[in-house]
mmCIF file of C-alpha atoms in Angstrom:
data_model
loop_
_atom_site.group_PDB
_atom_site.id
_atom_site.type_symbol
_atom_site.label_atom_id
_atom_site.label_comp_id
_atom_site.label_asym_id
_atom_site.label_seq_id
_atom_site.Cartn_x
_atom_site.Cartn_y
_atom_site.Cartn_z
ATOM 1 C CA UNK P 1 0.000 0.000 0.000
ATOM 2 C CA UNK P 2 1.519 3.479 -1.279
ATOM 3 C CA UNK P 3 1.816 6.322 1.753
ATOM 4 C CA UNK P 4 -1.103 8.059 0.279
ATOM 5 C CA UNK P 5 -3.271 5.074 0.508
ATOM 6 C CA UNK P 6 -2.326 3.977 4.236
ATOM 7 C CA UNK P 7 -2.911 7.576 5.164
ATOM 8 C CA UNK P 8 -6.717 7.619 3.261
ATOM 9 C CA UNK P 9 -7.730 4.206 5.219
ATOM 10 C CA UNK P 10 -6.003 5.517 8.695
ATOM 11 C CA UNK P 11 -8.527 8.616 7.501
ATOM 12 C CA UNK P 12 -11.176 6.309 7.035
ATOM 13 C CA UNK P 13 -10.951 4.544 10.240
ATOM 14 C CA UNK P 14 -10.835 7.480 12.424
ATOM 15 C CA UNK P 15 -13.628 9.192 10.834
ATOM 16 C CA UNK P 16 -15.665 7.200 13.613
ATOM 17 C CA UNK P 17 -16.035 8.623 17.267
ATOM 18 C CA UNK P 18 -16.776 4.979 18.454
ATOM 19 C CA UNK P 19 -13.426 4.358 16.773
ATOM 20 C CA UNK P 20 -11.376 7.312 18.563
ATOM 21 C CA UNK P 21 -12.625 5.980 21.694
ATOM 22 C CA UNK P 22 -11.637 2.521 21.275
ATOM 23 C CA UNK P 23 -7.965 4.214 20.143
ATOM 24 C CA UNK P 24 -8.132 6.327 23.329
ATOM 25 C CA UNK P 25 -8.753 3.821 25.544
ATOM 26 C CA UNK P 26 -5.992 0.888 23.720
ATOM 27 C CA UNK P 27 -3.624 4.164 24.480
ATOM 28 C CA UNK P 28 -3.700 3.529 28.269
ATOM 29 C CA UNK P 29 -3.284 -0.158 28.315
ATOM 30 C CA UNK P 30 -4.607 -3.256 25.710
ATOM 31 C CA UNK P 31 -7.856 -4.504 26.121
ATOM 32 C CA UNK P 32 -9.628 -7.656 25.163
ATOM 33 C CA UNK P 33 -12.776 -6.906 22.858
ATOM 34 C CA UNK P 34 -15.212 -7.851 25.972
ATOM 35 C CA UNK P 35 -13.715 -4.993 28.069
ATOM 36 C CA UNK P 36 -13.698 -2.755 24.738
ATOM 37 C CA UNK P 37 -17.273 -3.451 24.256
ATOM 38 C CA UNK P 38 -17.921 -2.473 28.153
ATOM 39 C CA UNK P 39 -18.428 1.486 27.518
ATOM 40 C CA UNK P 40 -20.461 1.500 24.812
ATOM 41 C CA UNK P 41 -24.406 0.586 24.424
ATOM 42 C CA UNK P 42 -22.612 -2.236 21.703
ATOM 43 C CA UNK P 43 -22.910 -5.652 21.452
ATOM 44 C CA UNK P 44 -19.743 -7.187 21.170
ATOM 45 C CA UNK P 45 -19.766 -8.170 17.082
ATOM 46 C CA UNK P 46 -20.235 -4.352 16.584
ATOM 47 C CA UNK P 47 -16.663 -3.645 18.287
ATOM 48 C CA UNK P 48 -15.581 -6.585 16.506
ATOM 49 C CA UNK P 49 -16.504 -4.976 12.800
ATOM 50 C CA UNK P 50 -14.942 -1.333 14.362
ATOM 51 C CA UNK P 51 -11.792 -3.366 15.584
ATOM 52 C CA UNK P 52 -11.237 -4.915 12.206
ATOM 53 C CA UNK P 53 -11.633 -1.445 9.987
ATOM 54 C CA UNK P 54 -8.790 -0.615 12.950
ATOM 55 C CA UNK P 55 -6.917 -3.500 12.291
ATOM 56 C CA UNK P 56 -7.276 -3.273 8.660
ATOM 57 C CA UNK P 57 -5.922 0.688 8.805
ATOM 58 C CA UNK P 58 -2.696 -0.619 11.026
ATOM 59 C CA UNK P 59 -4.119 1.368 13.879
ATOM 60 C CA UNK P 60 -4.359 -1.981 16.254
ATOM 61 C CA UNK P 61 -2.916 -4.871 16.078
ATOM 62 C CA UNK P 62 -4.432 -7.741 17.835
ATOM 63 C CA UNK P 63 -2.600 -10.679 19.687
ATOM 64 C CA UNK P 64 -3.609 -14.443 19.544
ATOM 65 C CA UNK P 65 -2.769 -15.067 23.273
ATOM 66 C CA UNK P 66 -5.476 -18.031 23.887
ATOM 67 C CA UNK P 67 -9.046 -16.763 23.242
ATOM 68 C CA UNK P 68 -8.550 -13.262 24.730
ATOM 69 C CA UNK P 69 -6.773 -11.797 21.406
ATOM 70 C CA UNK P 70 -6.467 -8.413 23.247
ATOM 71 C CA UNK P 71 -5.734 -5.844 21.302
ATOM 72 C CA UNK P 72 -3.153 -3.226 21.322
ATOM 73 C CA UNK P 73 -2.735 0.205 20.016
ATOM 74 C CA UNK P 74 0.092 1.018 17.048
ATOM 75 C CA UNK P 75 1.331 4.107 17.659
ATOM 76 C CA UNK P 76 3.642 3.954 14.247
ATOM 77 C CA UNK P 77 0.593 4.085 12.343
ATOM 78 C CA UNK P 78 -0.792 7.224 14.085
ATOM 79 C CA UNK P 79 2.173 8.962 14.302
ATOM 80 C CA UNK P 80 2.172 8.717 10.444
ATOM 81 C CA UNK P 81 -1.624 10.721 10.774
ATOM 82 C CA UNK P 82 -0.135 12.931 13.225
ATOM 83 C CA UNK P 83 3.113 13.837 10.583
ATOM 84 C CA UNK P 84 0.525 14.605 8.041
ATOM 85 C CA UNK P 85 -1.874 16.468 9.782
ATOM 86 C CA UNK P 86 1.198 18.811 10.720
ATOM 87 C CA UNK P 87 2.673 19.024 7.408
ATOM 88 C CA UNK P 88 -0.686 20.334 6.449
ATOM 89 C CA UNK P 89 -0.605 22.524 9.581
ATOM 90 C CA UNK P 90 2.165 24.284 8.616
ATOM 91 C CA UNK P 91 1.303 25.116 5.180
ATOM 92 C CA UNK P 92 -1.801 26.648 6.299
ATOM 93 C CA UNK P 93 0.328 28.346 8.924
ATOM 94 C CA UNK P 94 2.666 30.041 6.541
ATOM 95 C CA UNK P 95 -0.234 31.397 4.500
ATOM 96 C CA UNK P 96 -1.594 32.589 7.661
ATOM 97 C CA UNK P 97 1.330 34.449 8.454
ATOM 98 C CA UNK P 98 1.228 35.702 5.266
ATOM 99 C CA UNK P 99 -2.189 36.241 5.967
ATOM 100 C CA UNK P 100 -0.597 38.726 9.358
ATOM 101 C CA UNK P 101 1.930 40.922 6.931
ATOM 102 C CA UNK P 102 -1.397 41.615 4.618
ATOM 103 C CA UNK P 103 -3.448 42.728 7.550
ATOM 104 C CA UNK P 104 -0.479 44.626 9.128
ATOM 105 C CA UNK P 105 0.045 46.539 6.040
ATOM 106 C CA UNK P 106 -4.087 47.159 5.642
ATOM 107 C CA UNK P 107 -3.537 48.278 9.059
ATOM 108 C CA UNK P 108 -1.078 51.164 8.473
ATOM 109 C CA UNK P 109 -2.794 52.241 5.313
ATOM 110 C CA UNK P 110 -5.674 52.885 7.308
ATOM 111 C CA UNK P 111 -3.892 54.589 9.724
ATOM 112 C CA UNK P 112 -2.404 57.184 7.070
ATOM 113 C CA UNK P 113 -5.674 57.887 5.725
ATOM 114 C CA UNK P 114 -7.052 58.594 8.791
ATOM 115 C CA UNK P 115 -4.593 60.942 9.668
ATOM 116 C CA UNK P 116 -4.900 62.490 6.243
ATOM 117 C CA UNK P 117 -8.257 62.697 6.200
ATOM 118 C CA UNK P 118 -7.923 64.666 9.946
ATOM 119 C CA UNK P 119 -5.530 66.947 8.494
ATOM 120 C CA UNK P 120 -8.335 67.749 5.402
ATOM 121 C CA UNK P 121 -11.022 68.247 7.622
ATOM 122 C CA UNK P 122 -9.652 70.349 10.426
ATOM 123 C CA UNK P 123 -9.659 73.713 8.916
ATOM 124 C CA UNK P 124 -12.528 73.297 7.476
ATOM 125 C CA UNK P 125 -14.753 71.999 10.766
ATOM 126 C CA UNK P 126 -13.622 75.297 12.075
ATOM 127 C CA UNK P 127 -15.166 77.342 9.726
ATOM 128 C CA UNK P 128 -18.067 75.257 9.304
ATOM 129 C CA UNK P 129 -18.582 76.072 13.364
ATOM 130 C CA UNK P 130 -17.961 79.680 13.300
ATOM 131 C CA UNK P 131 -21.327 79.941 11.083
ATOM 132 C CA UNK T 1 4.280 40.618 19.855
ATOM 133 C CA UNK T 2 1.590 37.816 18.282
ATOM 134 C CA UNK T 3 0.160 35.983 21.063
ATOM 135 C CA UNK T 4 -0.922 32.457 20.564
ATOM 136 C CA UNK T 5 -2.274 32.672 17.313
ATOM 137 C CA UNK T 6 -0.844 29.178 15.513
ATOM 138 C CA UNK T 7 -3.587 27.559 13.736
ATOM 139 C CA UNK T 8 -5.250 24.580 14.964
ATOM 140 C CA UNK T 9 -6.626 21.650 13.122
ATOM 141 C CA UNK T 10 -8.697 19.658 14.560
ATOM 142 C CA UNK T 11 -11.024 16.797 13.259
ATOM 143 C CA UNK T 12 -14.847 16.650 14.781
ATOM 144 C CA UNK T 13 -17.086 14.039 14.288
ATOM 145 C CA UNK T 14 -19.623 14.283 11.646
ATOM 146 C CA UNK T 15 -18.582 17.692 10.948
ATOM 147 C CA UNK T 16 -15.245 16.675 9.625
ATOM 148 C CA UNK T 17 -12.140 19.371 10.142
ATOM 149 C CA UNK T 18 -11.815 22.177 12.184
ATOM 150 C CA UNK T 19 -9.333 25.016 11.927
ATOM 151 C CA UNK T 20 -8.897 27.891 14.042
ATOM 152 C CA UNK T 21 -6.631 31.102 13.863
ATOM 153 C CA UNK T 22 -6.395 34.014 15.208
ATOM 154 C CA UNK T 23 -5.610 37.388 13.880
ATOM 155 C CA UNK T 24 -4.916 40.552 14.952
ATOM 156 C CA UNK T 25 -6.799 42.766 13.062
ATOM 157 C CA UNK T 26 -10.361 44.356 13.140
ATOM 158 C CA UNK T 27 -12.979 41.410 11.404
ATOM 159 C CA UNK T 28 -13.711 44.170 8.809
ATOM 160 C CA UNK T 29 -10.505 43.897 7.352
ATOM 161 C CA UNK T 30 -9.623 40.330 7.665
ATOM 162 C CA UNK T 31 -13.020 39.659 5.671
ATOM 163 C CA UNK T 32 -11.512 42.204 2.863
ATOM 164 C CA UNK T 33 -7.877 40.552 2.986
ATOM 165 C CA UNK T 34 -10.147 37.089 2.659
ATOM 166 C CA UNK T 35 -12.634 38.431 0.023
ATOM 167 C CA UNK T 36 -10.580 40.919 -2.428
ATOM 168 C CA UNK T 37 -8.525 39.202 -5.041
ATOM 169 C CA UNK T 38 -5.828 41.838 -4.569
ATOM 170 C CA UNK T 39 -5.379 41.026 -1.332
ATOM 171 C CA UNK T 40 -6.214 37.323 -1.966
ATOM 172 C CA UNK T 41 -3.083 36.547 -4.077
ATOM 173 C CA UNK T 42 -0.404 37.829 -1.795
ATOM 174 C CA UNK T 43 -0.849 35.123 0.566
ATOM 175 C CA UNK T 44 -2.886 32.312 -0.442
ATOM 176 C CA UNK T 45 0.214 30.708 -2.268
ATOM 177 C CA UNK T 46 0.044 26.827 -0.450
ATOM 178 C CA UNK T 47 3.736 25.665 0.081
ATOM 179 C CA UNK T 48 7.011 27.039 -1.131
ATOM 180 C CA UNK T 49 7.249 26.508 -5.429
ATOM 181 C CA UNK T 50 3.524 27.374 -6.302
ATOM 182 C CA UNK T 51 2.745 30.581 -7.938
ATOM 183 C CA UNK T 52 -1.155 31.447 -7.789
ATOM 184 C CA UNK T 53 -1.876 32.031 -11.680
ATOM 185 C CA UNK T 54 -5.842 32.595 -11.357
ATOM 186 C CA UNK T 55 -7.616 34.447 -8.548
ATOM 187 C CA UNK T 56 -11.902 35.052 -9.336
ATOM 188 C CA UNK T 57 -13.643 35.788 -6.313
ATOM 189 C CA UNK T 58 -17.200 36.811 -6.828
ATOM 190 C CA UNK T 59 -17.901 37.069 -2.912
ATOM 191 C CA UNK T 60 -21.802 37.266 -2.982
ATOM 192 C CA UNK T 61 -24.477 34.376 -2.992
ATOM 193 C CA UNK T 62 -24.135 32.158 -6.032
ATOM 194 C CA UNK T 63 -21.036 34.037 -7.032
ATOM 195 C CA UNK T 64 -18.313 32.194 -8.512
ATOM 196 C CA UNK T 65 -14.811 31.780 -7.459
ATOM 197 C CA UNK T 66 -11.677 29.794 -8.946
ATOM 198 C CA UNK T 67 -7.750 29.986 -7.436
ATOM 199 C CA UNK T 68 -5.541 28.006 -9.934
ATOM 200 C CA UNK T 69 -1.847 27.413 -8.737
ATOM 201 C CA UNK T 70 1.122 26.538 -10.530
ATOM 202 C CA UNK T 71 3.845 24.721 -9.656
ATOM 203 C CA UNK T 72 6.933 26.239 -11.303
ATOM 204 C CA UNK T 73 9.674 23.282 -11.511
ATOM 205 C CA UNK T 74 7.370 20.852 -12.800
ATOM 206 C CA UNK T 75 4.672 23.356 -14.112
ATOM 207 C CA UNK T 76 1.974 20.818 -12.989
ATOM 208 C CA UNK T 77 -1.524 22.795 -11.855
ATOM 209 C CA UNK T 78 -3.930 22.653 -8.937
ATOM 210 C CA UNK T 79 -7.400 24.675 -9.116
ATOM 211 C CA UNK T 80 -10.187 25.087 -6.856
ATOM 212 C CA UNK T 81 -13.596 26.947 -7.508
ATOM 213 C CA UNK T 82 -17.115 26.949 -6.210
ATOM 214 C CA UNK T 83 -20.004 28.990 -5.236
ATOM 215 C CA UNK T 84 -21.299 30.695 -2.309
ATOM 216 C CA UNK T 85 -23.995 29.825 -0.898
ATOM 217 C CA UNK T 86 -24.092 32.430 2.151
ATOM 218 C CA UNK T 87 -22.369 35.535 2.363
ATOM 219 C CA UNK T 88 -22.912 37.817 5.621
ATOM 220 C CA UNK T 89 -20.081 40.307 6.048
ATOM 221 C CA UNK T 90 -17.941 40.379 7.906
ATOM 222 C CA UNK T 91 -19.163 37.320 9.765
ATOM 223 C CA UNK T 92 -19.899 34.734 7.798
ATOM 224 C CA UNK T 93 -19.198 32.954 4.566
ATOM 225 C CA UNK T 94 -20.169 29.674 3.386
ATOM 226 C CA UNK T 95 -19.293 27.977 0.135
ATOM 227 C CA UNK T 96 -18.872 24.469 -1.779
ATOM 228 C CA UNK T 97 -14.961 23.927 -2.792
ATOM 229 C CA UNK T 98 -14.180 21.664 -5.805
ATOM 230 C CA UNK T 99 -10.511 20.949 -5.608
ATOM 231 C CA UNK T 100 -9.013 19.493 -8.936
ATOM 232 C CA UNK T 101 -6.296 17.396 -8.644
ATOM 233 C CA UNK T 102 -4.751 16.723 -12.000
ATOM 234 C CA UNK T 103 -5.715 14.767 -14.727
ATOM 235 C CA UNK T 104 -7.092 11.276 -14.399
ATOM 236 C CA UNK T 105 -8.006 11.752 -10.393
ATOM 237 C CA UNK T 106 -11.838 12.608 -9.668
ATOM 238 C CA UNK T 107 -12.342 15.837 -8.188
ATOM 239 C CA UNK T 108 -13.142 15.929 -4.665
ATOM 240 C CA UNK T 109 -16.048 18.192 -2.920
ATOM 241 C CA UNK T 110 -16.799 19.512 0.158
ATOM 242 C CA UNK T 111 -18.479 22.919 2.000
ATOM 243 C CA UNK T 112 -16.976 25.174 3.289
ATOM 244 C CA UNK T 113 -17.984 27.417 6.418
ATOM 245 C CA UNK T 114 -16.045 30.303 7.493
ATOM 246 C CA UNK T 115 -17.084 32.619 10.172
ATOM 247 C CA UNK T 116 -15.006 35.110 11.848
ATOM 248 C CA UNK T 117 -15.595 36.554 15.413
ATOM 249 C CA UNK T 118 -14.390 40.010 17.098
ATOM 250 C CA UNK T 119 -13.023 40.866 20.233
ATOM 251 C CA UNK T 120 -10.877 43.684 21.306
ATOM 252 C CA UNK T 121 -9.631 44.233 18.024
ATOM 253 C CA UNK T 122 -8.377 40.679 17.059
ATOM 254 C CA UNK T 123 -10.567 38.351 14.913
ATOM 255 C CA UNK T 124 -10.505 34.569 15.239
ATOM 256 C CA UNK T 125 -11.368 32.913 12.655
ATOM 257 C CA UNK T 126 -12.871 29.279 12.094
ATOM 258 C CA UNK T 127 -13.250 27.100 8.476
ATOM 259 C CA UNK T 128 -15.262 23.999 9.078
ATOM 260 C CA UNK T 129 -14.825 21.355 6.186
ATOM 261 C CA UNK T 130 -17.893 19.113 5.785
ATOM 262 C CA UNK T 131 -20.023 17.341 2.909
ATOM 263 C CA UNK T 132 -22.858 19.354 1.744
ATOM 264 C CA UNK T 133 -25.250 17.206 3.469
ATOM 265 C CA UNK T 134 -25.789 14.728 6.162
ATOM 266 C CA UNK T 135 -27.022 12.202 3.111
ATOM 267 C CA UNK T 136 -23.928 12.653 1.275
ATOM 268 C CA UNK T 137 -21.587 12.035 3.837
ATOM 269 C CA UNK T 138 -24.077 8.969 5.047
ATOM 270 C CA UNK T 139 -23.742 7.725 1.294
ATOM 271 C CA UNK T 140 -20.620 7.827 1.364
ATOM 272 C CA UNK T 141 -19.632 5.891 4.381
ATOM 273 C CA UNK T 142 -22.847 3.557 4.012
ATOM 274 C CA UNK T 143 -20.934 1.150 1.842
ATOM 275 C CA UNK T 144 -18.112 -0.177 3.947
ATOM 276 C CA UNK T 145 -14.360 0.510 3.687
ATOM 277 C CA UNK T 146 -13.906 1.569 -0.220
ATOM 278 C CA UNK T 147 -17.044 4.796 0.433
ATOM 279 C CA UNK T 148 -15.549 5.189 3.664
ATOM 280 C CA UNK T 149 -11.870 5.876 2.221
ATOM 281 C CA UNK T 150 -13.365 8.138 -0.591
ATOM 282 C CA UNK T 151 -15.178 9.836 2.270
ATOM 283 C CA UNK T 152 -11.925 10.509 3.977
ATOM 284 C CA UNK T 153 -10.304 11.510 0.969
ATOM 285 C CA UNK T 154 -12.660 13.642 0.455
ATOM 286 C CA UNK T 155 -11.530 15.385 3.812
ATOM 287 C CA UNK T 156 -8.127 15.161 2.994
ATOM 288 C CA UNK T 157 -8.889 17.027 -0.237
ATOM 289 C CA UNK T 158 -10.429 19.752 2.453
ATOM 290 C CA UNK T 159 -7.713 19.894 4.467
ATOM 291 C CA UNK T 160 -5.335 20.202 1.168
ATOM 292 C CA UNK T 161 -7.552 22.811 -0.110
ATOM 293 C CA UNK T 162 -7.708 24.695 3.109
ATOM 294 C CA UNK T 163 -3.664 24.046 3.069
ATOM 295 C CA UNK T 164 -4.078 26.624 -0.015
ATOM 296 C CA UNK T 165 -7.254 28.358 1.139
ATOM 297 C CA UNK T 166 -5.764 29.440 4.242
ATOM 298 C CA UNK T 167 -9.650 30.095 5.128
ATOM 299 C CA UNK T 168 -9.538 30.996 8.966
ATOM 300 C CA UNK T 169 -12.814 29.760 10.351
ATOM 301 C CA UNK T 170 -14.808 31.895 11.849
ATOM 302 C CA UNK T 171 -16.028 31.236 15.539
ATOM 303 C CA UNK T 172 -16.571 33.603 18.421
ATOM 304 C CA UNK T 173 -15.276 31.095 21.013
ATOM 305 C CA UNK T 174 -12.269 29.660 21.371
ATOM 306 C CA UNK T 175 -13.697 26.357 22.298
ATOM 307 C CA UNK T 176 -14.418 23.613 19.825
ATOM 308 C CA UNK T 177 -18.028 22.953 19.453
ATOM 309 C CA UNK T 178 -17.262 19.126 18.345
#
């Protein structure tokens, strides 16, 4: 599978909420699918179809310890999400700051007209008083 | 001098990606730097090597837009367009985004909702990335793993698109609604 394809199925698989859970809880410590299922208002085959698209994305990985198969989080795979999401992140961060010279520079302008447009009216608000 | 204004991205359930910035500037003129094409094409420019060789923004309700970028050693193209579908300045701006990719990939489509908030003279800005419609994102993901990974390339698209959007959302508080 190409980088650009692992990263659209990682995608894919946390697109879920019920996924990101399971992912936040396999952070603190593996869990068997029973305890996994404990949480949520899910029957156990449900978890079992989210653990798969979680398996299938290299998310999880799940052991074959007896009949427990806990599963475990794999943080490679994630970290790979994380990498992208910054790279993307900082692109949007350097037109952003681009973004902050624009507006400075708007800024000032409007400053100097201001100031000009004080320096037009003054004289004129005088006389316009004295009537 | 700039306090804590890095953008954030954020992903949030069924409404897809999040990303916040802050600027500091009056919400007036952060619309116009977001809206006027003059102003447009100094610093939507995506990363280093592209060259922005079309800017149309018709900012008004079913007005037209299109950014086309060009990258300069390889001269391949990128282009984005759409229309908006709300426009309430200086708060609020919503609008589809088509992002082509290239020849031979499909283009990908997703709405676009920017709304910008005020406070003591700095503006923080949100851009929320979803599918036009609940059904649409249902659709896609109703079908199993293949509708699901179009679904997220879809958001990927978004988040590339905002990568040369630069859109800053638009929220008045700082805290995600997801």
């Amino acid at each position: 599978m190409s980088d650009a394809s692992r990263l659209t199925v990682a995608f894919a698989a946390l697109a879920d909420p019920t996924r990101r859970a399971i992912l936040d809880r396999l952070a603190v410590r593996e869990a068997s699918v029973m305890e996994l299922a404990e949480p949520f208002a899910m029957s156990q085959p449900a978890v079992s179809k989210h653990l798969k698209v979680l398996e299938r994305a290299g998310l999880i990985s799940r052991g074959r310890e007896g009949r427990r198969r806990p599963c475990r989080i794999e943080p490679a795979a994630l970290a790979e999400v994380d990498a992208w999401i910054e790279r993307c992140r900082q692109t949007f961060e350097a037109n952003f700051r681009r973004l902050d010279d624009v507006l400075d520079e708007m800024k000032r302008d409007e400053k100097v007209r201001a100031r000009a447009d004080e320096r037009k009216r003054g004289p004129r608000a005088d006389q316009g008083e004295r009537r | 001098m700039y306090h804590d204004r890095t953008a954030t991205v954020t992903t949030h359930g069924d409404r897809g990606v999040v990303i916040t910035r802050a600027f500091d500037a009056p919400r007036r003129l952060v619309f116009a730097a977001m809206s006027d094409p003059a102003y447009v094409r100094r610093w939507l420019l995506g990363p280093p090597g592209w060259e922005m060789t079309e800017c149309v923004n018709d900012v008004r309700v079913g007005g037209a837009y299109r950014h086309a970028w060009r990258h300069t050693a390889t001269g391949r193209e990128l282009v984005m367009h759409g229309v908006y579908r709300e426009v309430e300045p200086p708060r609020r701006v919503v609008r589809t985004e088509v992002f082509d990719l290239g020849p031979g990939m499909p283009p990908a489509e997703q709405l676009a909702t920017l709304e910008l908030a005020e406070a003591g003279g700095r503006t923080t800005a949100t851009i929320t990335l979803s599918y036009a419609s609940k059904a649409a994102r249902d659709a896609a993901l109703a079908s199993g793993m293949e509708r699901g990974a179009a679904a997220s390339y879809d958001r990927l698209d978004g988040v590339l698109a905002e990568l040369f959007a630069g859109q800053p959302a638009p929220t008045t508080d700082s805290q995600p609604k997801g």
